[in-house]
Short mmCIF file of C-alpha atoms in Angstrom, two decimals:
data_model
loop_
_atom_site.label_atom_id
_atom_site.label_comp_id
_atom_site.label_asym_id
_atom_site.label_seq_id
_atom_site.Cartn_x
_atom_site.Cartn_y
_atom_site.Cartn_z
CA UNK P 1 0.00 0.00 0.00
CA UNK P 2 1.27 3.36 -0.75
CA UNK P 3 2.31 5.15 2.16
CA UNK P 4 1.25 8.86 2.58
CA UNK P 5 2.57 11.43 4.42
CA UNK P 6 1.59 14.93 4.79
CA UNK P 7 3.63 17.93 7.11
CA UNK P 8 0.95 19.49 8.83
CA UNK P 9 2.20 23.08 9.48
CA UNK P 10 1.02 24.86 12.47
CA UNK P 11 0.05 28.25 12.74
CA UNK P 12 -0.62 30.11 15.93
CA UNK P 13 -0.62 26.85 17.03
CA UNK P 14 -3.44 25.53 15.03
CA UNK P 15 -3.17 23.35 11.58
CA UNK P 16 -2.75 25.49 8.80
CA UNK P 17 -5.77 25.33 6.05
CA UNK P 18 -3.61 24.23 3.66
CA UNK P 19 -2.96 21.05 5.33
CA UNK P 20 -6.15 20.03 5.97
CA UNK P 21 -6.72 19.82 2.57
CA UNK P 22 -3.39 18.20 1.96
CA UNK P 23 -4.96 15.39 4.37
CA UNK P 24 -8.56 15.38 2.42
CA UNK P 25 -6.20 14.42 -0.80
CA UNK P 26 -4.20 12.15 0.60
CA UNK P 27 -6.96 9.67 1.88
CA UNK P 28 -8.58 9.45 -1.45
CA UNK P 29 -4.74 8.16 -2.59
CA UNK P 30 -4.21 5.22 0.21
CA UNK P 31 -5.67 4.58 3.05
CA UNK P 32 -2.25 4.67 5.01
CA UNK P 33 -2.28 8.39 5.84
CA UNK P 34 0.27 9.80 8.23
CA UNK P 35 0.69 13.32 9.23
CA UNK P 36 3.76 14.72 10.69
CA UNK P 37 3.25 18.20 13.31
CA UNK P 38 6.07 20.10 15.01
CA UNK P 39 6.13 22.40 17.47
CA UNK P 40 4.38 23.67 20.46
CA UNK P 41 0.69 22.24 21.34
CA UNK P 42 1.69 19.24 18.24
CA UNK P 43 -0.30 16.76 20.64
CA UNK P 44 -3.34 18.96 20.66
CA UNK P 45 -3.63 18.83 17.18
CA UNK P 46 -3.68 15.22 16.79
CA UNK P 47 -7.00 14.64 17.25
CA UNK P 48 -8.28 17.56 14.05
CA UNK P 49 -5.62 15.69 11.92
CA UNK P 50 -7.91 12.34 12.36
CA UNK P 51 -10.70 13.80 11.32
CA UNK P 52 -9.73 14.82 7.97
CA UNK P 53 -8.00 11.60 7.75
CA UNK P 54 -4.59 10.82 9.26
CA UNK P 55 -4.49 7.58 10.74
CA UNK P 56 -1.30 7.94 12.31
CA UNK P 57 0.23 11.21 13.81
CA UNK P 58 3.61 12.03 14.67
CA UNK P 59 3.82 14.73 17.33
CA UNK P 60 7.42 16.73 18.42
CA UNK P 61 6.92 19.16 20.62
CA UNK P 62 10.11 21.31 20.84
CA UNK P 63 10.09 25.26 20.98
CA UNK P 64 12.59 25.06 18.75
CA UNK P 65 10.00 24.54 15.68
CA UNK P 66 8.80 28.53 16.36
CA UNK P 67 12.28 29.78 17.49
CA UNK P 68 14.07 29.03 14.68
CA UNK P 69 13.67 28.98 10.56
CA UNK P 70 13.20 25.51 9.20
CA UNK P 71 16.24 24.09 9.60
CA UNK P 72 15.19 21.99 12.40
CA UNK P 73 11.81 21.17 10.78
CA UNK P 74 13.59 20.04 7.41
CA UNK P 75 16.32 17.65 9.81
CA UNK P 76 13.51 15.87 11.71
CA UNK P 77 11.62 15.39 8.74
CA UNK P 78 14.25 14.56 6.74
CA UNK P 79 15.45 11.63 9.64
CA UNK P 80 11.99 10.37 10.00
CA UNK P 81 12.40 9.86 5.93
CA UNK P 82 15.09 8.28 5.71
CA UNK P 83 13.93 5.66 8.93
CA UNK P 84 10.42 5.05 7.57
CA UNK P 85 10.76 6.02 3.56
CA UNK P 86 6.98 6.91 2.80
CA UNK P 87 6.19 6.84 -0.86
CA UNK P 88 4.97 10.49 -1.20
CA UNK P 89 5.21 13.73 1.43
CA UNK P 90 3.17 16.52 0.72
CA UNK P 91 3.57 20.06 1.83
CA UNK P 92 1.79 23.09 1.58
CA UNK P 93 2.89 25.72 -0.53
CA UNK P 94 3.98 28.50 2.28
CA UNK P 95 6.86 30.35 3.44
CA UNK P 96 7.84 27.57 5.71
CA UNK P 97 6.34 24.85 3.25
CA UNK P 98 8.72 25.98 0.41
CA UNK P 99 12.11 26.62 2.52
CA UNK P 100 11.73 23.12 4.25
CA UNK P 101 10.74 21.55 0.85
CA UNK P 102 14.02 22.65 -1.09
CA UNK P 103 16.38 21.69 2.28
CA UNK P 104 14.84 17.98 2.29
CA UNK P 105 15.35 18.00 -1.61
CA UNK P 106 19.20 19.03 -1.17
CA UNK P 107 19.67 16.73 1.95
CA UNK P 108 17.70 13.62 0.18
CA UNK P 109 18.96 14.08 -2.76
CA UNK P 110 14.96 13.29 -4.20
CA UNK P 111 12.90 14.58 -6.24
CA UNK P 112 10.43 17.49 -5.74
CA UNK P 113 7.80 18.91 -7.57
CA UNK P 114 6.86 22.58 -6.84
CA UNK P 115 3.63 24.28 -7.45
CA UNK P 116 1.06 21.72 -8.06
CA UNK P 117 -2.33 21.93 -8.15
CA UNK P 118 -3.60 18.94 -8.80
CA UNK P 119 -2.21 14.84 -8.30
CA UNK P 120 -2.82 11.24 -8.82
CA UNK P 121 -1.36 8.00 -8.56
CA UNK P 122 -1.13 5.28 -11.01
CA UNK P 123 0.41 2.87 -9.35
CA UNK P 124 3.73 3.90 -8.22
CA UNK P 125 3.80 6.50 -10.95
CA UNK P 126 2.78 9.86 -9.63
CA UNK P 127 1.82 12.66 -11.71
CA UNK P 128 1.18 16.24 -10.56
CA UNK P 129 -0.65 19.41 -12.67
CA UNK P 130 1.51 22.21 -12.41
CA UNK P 131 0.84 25.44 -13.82
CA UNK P 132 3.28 27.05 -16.12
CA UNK P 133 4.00 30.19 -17.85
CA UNK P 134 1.37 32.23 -15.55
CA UNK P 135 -0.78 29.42 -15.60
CA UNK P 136 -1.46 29.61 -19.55
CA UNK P 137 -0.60 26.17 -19.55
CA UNK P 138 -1.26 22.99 -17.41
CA UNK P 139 2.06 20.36 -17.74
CA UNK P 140 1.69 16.80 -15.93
CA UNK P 141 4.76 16.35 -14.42
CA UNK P 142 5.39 12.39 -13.31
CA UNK P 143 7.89 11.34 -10.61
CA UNK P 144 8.08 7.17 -10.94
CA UNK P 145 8.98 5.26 -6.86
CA UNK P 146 11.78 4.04 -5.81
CA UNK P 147 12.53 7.41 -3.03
CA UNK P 148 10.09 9.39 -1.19
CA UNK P 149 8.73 11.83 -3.22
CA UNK P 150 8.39 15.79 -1.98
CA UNK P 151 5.52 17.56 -3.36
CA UNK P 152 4.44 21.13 -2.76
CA UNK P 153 0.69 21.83 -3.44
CA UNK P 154 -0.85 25.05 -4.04
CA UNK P 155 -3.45 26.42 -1.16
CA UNK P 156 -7.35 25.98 -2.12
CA UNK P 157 -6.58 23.39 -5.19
CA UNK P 158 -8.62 20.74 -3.15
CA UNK P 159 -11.67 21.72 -0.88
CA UNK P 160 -10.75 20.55 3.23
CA UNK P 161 -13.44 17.85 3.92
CA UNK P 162 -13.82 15.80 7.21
CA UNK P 163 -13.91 12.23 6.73
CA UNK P 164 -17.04 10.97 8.01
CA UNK P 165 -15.71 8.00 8.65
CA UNK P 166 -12.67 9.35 10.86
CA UNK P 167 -11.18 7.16 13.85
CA UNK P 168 -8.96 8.40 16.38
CA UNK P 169 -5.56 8.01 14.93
CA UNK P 170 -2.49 6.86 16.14
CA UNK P 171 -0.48 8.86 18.22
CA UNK P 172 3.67 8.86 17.97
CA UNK P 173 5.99 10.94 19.84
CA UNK P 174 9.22 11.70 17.59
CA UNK P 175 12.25 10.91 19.58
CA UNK P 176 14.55 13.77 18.23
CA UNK P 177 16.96 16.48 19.12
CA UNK P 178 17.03 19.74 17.30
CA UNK P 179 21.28 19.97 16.52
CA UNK P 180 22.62 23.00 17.61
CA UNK P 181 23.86 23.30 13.54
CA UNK P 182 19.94 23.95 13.15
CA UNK P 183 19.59 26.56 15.38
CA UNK P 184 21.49 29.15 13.60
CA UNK P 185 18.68 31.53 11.91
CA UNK P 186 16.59 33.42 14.79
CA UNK P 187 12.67 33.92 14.14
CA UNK P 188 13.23 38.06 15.71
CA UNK P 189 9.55 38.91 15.73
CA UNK P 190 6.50 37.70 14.34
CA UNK P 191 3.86 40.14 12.95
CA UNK P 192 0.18 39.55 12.64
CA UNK P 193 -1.54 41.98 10.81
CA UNK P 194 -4.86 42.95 12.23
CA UNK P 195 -8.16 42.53 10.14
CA UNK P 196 -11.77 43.03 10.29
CA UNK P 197 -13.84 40.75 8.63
CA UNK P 198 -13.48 36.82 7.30
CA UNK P 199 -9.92 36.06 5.98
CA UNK P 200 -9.49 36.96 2.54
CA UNK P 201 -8.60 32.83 1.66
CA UNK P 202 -11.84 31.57 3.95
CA UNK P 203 -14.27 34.22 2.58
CA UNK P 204 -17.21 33.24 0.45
CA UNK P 205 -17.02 36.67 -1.10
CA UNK P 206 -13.96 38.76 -2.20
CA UNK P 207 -14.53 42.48 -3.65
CA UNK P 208 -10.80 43.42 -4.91
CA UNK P 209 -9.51 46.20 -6.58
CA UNK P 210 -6.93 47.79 -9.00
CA UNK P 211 -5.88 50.68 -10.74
CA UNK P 212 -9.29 51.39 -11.66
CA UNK P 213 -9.48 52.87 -7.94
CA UNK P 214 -7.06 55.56 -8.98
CA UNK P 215 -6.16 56.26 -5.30
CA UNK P 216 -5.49 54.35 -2.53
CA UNK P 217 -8.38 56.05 -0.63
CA UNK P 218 -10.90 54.52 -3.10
CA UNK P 219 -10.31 51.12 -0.96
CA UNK P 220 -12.58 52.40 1.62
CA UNK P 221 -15.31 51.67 -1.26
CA UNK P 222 -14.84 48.15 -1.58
CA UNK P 223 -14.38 47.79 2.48
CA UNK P 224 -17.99 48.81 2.83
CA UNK P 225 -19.27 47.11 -0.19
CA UNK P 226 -17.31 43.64 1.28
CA UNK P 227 -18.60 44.80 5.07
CA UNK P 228 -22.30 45.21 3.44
CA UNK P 229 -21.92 41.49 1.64
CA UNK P 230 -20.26 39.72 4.45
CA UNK P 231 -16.86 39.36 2.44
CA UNK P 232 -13.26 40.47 2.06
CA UNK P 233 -11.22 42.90 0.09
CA UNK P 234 -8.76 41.48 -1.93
CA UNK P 235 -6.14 43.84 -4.18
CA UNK P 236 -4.37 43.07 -7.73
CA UNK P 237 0.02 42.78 -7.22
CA UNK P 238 -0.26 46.97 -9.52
CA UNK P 239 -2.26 48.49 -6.04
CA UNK P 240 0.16 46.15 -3.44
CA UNK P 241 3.19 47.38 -5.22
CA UNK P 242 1.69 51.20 -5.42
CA UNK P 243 1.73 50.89 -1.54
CA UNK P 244 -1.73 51.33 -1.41
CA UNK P 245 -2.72 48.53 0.51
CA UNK P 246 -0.74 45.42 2.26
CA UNK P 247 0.91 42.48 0.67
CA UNK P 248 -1.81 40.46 2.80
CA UNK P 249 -4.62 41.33 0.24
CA UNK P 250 -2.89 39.94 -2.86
CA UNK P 251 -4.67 37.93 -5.04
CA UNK P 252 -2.78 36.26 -7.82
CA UNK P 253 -0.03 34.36 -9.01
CA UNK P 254 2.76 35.55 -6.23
CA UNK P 255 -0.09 36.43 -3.89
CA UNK P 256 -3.08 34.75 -2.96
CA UNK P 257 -5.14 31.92 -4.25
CA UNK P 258 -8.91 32.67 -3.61
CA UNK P 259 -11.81 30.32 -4.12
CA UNK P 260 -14.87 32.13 -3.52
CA UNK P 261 -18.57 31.69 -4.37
CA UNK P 262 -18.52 35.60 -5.65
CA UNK P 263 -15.90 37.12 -6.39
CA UNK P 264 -15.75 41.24 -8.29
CA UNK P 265 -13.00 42.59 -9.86
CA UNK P 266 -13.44 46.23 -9.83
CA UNK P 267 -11.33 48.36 -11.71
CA UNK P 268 -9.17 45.49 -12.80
CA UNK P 269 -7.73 44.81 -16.07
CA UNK P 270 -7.21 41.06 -15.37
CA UNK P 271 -3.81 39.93 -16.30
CA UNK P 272 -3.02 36.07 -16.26
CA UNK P 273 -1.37 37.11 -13.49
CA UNK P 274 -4.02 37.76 -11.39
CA UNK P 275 -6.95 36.03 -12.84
CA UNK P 276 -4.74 32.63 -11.54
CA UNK P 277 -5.68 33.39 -8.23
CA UNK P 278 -9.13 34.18 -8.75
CA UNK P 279 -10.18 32.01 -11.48
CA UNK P 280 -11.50 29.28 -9.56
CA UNK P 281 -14.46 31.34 -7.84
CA UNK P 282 -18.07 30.10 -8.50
CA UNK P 283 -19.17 33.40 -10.05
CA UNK P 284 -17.13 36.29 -11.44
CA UNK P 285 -18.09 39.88 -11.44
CA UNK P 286 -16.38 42.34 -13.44
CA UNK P 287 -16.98 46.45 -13.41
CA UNK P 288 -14.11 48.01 -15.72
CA UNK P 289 -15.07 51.07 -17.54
CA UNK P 290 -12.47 49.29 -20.66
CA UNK P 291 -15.37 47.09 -22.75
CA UNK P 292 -11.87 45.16 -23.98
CA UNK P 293 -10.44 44.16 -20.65
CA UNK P 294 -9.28 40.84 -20.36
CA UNK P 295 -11.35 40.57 -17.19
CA UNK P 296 -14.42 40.05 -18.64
CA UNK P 297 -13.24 37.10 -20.75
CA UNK P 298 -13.71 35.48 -17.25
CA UNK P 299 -16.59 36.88 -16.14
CA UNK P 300 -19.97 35.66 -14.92
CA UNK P 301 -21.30 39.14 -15.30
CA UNK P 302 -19.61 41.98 -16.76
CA UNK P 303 -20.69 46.02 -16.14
CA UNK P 304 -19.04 48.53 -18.15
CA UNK P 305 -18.48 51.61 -16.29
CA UNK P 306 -16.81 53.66 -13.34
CA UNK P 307 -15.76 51.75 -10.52
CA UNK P 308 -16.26 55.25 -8.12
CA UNK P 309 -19.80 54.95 -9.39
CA UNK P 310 -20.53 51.41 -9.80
CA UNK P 311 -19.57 50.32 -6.26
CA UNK P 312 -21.26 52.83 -4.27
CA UNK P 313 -24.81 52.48 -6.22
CA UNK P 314 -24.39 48.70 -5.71
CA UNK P 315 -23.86 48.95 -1.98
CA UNK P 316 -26.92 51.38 -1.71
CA UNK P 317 -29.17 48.99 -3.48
CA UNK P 318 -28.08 45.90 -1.72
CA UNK P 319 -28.50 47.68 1.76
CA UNK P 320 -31.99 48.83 0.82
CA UNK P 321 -32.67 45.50 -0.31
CA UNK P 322 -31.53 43.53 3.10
CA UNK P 323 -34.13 46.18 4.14
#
C-alpha cells in the first residue's frame, strides 16, 4: 500500500488550512495516511488531523519549531524519511512549506515537484498538474517510486473535507533532538496583521480592486461594499506594489489563491497574473469602464463603467434590499 505522508504546518498553534486539505487528498490516494506536526501544542492537534483523515500522527513538541527557521523542521523530517521512507510527502505551498521543501530535496537528494495543483497515482507512478508560464498552460509532471517523493501543493486546489468516517488516529511521539547546527537563523519577531472581517482565503465573497481605484483612498469603497456582503477585500500585485494597501490582500499568481462563491473585480484589467488566483471562484463579477479588458473574458457578469460609481450604487441597493 502506498504510504502517505503529509507535514501538517502549524500556525498560531493551530493546523494550517492548507494542510487540511493536503490530508482530504491524501486519503482518497491510500488509506495509510500519516501526518507529521512540530512544534508547540503538536499533541493537541492530533485529534483535528484524524478527522480529515490521518491515521497515524507524529507529534514533536520542541520550541525550537517557532524559534528558529526551518532548519530543524527540514532535519527531523528529513530523519523520519530516511527511517520510515513513505512513498509520497506533501507540503503546503507556504513560506515555511517551500524553505523546508528545497532543504529535504538538497539533503535527500529526491525529487520534488513545486507548485502543483492537482495529483494522482497510477500505481507507483505519480503525476502532478503544475501550472506554467502564468498558468497559460497545465504540464503533468510524473515522478516514478523508488525514493520518497516531496511535493508542494498550491493552497485551495482541493476543498478541506472531514472524513465521516474518521477514527482516532495513532499517536507517535518523535524521539529527536534539534542539533545546535539547526539553530542558527533566529525567528526576531513575528507580525500579525490585524483585520476586520473573514480572511481573505476563507471568505465566500472577495470584492478586490486595482488601478481602476485611482487612489489608494478609493479602498474604503470596496471595504464597505465587502462589510455590506459579508466578504473580504482582496487587491491586484499593480495596487500592493503602489503601496496602497498590504501584501496580505494579494490575489494572484505571487499572492493569494482565492476560491470564492462571488468574487468582483473592480477596476481590474485582469492579467493572467491575477486572474490565476481568482479564477476558480463560482461566479465572477467584473466592473471596468475598458469594454476590452481581459477581465471580462472570465466573467460571470460583466458592467461597463466607473468603478467610483458602480460600487457605491451597488452597496446602496443591496443595503436597501436587506431592508
Amino acid at each position: 500500500m502506498t504510504k502517505v505522508w503529509v507535514y501538517a504546518e502549524l500556525t498560531g498553534g493551530q493546523v494550517a488550512r492548507v494542510s487540511l486539505e493536503l490530508l482530504t487528498k491524501a486519503r482518497q490516494l491510500t488509506a495509510d495516511v500519516t501526518a507529521v506536526v512540530l512544534g508547540t501544542g503538536a499533541s493537541a492537534q492530533a485529534a483535528t488531523l484524524g478527522q480529515y483523515g490521518a491515521k497515524r500522527v507524529l507529534v514533536h513538541e520542541d520550541a525550537a519549531y517557532e524559534q528558529f527557521l526551518s532548519e530543524p523542521a527540514a532535519d527531523t523530517i528529513a530523519a523520519l524519511i530516511e527511517q520510515e521512507k513513505p512513498d509520497l510527502l506533501l507540503i503546503g505551498t507556504t513560506y515555511n512549506g517551500r524553505d523546508i521543501a528545497s532543504r529535504l530535496n538538497a539533503q535527500l537528494n529526491c525529487g520534488v515537484i513545486t507548485d502543483g495543483a492537482q495529483l494522482s497515482l497510477d500505481g507507483v507512478q505519480l503525476k502532478v498538474q503544475v501550472p506554467w508560464y502564468s498558468a497559460t498552460t497545465i504540464v503533468d509532471v510524473t515522478l516514478s517510486g523508488g525514493v520518497t517523493r516531496l511535493v508542494l501543493i498550491r493552497p485551495k486546489s482541493f476543498a478541506a473535507e472531514v472524513d465521516p468516517n474518521a477514527a482516532a488516529p495513532q499517536v507517535e511521539q518523535i524521539q529527536a533532538q534539534v542539533s545546535q547546527q539547526a539553530r542558527r537563523a533566529v525567528v526576531v519577531e513575528n507580525v500579525v496583521q490585524a483585520s476586520e472581517g473573514p480572511k481573505l482565503e476563507e471568505a465566500s465573497v472577495v470584492v478586490s480592486g486595482g488601478r481602476g481605484l485611482k487612489q489608494a483612498e478609493n479602498f474604503k469603497l470596496l471595504h464597505d461594499l465587502a462589510s455590506t456582503l459579508g466578504g473580504a477585500v482582496g487587491a491586484s500585485r499593480a495596487v500592493v506594489d503602489a503601496g496602497w494597501v498590504p501584501y496580505s490582500y494579494q490575489v494572484g499568481q505571487t499572492g493569494k489563491t482565492v476560491k470564492p462563491s462571488i468574487y468582483m473585480a473592480c477596476g481590474i484589467s485582469g492579467a493572467i497574473q491575477h486572474t490565476v488566483g481568482m479564477k476558480g471562484a463560482k461566479y465572477i463579477i467584473a466592473i471596468n469602464t475598458d469594454p476590452d479588458a481581459p477581465i471580462f473574458k472570465f466573467a460571470d457578469l460583466g458592467i461597463v463603467g466607473d468603478v467610483l460609481k458602480v460600487v457605491p450604487a451597488l452597496n446602496e441597493e443591496i443595503k436597501r434590499r436587506k431592508g
